[in-house]
Coordinates of N, CA, C and O in Angstrom, one line a residue:
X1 N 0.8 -1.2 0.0 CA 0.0 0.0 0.0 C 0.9 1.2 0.0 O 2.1 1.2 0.2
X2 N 0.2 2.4 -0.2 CA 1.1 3.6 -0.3 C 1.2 3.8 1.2 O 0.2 3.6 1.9
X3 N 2.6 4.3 1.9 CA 3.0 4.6 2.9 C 3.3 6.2 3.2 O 4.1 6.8 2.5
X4 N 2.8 6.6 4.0 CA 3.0 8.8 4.4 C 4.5 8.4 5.3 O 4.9 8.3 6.5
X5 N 5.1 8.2 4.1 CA 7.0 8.9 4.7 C 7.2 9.9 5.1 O 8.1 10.1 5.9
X6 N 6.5 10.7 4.7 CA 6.9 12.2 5.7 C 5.9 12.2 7.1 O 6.1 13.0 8.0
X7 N 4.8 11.1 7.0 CA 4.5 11.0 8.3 C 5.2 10.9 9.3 O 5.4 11.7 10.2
X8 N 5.8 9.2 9.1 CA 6.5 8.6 9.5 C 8.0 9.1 9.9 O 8.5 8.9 11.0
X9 N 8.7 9.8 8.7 CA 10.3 10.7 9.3 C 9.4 11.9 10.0 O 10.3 12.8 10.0
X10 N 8.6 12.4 10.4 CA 8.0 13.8 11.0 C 8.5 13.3 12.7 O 9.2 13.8 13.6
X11 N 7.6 11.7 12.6 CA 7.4 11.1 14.0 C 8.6 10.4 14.3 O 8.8 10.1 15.5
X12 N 9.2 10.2 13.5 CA 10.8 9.6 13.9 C 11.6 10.6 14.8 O 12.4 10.3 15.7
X13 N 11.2 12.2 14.1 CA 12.2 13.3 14.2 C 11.5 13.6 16.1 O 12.0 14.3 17.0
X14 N 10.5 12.9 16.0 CA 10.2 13.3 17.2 C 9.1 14.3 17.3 O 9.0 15.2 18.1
X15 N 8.1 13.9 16.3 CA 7.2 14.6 16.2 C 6.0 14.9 16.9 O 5.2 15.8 16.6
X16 N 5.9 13.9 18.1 CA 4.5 13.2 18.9 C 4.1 12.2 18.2 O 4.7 11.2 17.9
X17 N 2.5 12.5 17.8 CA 1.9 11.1 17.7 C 0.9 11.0 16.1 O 0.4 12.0 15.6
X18 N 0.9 9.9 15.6 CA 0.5 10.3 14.3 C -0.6 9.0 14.1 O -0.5 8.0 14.9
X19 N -1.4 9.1 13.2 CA -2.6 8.0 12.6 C -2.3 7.5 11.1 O -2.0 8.0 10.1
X20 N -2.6 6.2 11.5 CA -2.5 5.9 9.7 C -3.2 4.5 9.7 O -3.3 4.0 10.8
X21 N -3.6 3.8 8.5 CA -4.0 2.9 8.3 C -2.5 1.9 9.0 O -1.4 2.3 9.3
X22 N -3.3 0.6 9.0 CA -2.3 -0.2 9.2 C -1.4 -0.8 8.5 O -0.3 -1.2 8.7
X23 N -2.3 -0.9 7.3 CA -2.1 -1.0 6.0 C -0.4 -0.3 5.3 O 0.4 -0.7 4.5
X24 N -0.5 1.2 6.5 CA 0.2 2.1 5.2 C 2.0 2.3 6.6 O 3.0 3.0 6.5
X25 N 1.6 1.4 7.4 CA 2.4 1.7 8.5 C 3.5 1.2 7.9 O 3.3 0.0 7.7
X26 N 4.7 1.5 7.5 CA 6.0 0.8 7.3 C 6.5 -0.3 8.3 O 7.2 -1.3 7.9
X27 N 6.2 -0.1 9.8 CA 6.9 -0.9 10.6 C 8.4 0.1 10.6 O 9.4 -0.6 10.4
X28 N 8.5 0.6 10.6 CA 9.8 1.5 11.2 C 10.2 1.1 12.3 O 9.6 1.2 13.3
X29 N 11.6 0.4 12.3 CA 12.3 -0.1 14.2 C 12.3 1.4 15.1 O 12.5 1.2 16.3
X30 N 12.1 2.5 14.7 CA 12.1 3.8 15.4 C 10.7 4.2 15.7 O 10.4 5.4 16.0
X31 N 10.0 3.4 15.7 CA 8.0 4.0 15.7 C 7.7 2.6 16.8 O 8.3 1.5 16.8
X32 N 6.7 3.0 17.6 CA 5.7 1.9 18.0 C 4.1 2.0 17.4 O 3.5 3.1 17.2
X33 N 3.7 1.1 17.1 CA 2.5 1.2 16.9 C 1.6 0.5 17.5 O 1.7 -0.7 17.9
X34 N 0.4 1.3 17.6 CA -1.4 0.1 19.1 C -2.3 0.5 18.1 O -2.7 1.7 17.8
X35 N -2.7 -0.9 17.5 CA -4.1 -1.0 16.5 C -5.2 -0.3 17.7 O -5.3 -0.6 18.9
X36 N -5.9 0.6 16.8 CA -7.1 1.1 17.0 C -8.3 0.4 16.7 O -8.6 0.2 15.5
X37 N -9.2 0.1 17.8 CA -10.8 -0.9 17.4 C -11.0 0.3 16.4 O -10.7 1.5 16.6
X38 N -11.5 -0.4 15.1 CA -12.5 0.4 14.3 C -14.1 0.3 14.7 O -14.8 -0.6 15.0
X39 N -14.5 1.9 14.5 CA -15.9 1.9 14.3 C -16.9 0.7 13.8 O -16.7 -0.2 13.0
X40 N -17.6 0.8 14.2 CA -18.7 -0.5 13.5 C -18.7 0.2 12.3 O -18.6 1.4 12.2
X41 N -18.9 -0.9 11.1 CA -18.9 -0.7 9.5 C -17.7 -0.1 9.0 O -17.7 -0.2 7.7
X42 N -16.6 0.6 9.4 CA -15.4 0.6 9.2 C -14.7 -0.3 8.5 O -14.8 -1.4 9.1
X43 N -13.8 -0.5 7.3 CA -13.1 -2.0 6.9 C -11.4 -1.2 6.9 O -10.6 -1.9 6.5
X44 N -11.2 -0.3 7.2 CA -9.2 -0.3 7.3 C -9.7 -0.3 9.5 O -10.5 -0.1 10.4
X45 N -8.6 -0.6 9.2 CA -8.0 -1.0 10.4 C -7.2 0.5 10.7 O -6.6 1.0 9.8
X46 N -7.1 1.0 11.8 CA -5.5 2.2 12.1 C -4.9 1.9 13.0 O -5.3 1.0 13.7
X47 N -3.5 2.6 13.3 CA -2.7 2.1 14.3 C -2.2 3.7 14.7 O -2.0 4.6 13.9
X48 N -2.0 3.7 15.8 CA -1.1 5.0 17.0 C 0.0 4.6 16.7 O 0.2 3.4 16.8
X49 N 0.9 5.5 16.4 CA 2.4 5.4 16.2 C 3.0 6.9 16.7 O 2.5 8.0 16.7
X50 N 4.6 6.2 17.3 CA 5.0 7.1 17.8 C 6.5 6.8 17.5 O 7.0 5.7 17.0
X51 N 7.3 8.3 18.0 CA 9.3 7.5 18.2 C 8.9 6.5 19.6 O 8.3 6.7 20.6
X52 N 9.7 5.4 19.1 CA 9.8 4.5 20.3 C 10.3 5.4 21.6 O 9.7 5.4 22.7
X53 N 11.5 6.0 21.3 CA 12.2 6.8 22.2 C 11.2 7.3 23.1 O 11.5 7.4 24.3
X54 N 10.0 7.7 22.9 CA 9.0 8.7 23.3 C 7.7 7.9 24.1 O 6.8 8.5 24.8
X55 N 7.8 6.6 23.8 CA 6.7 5.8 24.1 C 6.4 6.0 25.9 O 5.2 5.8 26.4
X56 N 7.2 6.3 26.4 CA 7.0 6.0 27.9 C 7.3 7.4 28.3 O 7.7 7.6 29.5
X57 N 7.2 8.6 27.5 CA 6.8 9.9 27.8 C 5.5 9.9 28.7 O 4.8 8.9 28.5
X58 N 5.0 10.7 29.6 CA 4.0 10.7 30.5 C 2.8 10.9 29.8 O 1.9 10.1 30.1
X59 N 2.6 11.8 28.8 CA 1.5 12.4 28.2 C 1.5 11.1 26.8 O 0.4 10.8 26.5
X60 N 2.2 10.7 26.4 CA 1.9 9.9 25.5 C 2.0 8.4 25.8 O 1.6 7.4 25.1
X61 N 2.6 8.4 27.0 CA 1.9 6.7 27.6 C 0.6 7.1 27.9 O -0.1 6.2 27.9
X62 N 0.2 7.8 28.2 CA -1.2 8.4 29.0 C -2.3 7.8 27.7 O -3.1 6.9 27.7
X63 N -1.9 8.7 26.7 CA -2.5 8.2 25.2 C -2.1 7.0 24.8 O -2.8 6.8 23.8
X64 N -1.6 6.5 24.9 CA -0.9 5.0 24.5 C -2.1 4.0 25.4 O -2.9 3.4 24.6
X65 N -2.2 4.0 26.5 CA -2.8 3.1 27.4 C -4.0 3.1 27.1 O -4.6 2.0 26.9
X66 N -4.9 4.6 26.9 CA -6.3 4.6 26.8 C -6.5 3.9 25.6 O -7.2 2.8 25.7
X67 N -6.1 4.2 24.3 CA -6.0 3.4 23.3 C -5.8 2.1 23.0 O -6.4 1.5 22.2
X68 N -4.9 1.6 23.8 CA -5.1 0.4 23.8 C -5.9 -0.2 24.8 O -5.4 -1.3 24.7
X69 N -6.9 -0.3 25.8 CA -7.4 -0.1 26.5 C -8.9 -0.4 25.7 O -9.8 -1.1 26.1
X70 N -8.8 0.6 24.6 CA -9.9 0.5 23.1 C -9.4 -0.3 21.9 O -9.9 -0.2 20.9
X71 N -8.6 -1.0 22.1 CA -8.3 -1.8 21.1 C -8.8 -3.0 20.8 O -8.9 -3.8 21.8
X72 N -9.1 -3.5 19.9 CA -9.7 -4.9 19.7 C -8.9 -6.5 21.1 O -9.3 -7.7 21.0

């Protein structure tokens, strides 16, 4: 699938937190990603991604947890 590379180097660079299909996620060793439950009637799937480096930041574990928390 087509992948948002400037998403992805934005959130590498340390950008916070970004959305994307799962589909379009590269898997970057520098990103974590927590699939998001989709809406009822929904068919892509999304994932929370972030710099790993940043994962266990206070305000984005905070977002990290709720999220998955909502996840399938």
């Amino acid at each position: 699938g087509h992948r948002p590379a400037g998403l992805e180097e934005a959130l590498a660079a340390g950008g916070g937190l970004g959305f994307m299909s799962q589909a379009e996620f590269g898997a970057d060793p520098r990103l974590v990603a927590v699939p998001i439950r989709p809406a009822a009637g929904l068919m892509m799937e999304e994932v929370l991604v972030c710099l790993g480096q940043r994962r266990q930041g206070k305000l984005i574990a905070a977002f990290f947890d709720i999220a998955a928390e909502q996840a399938c």
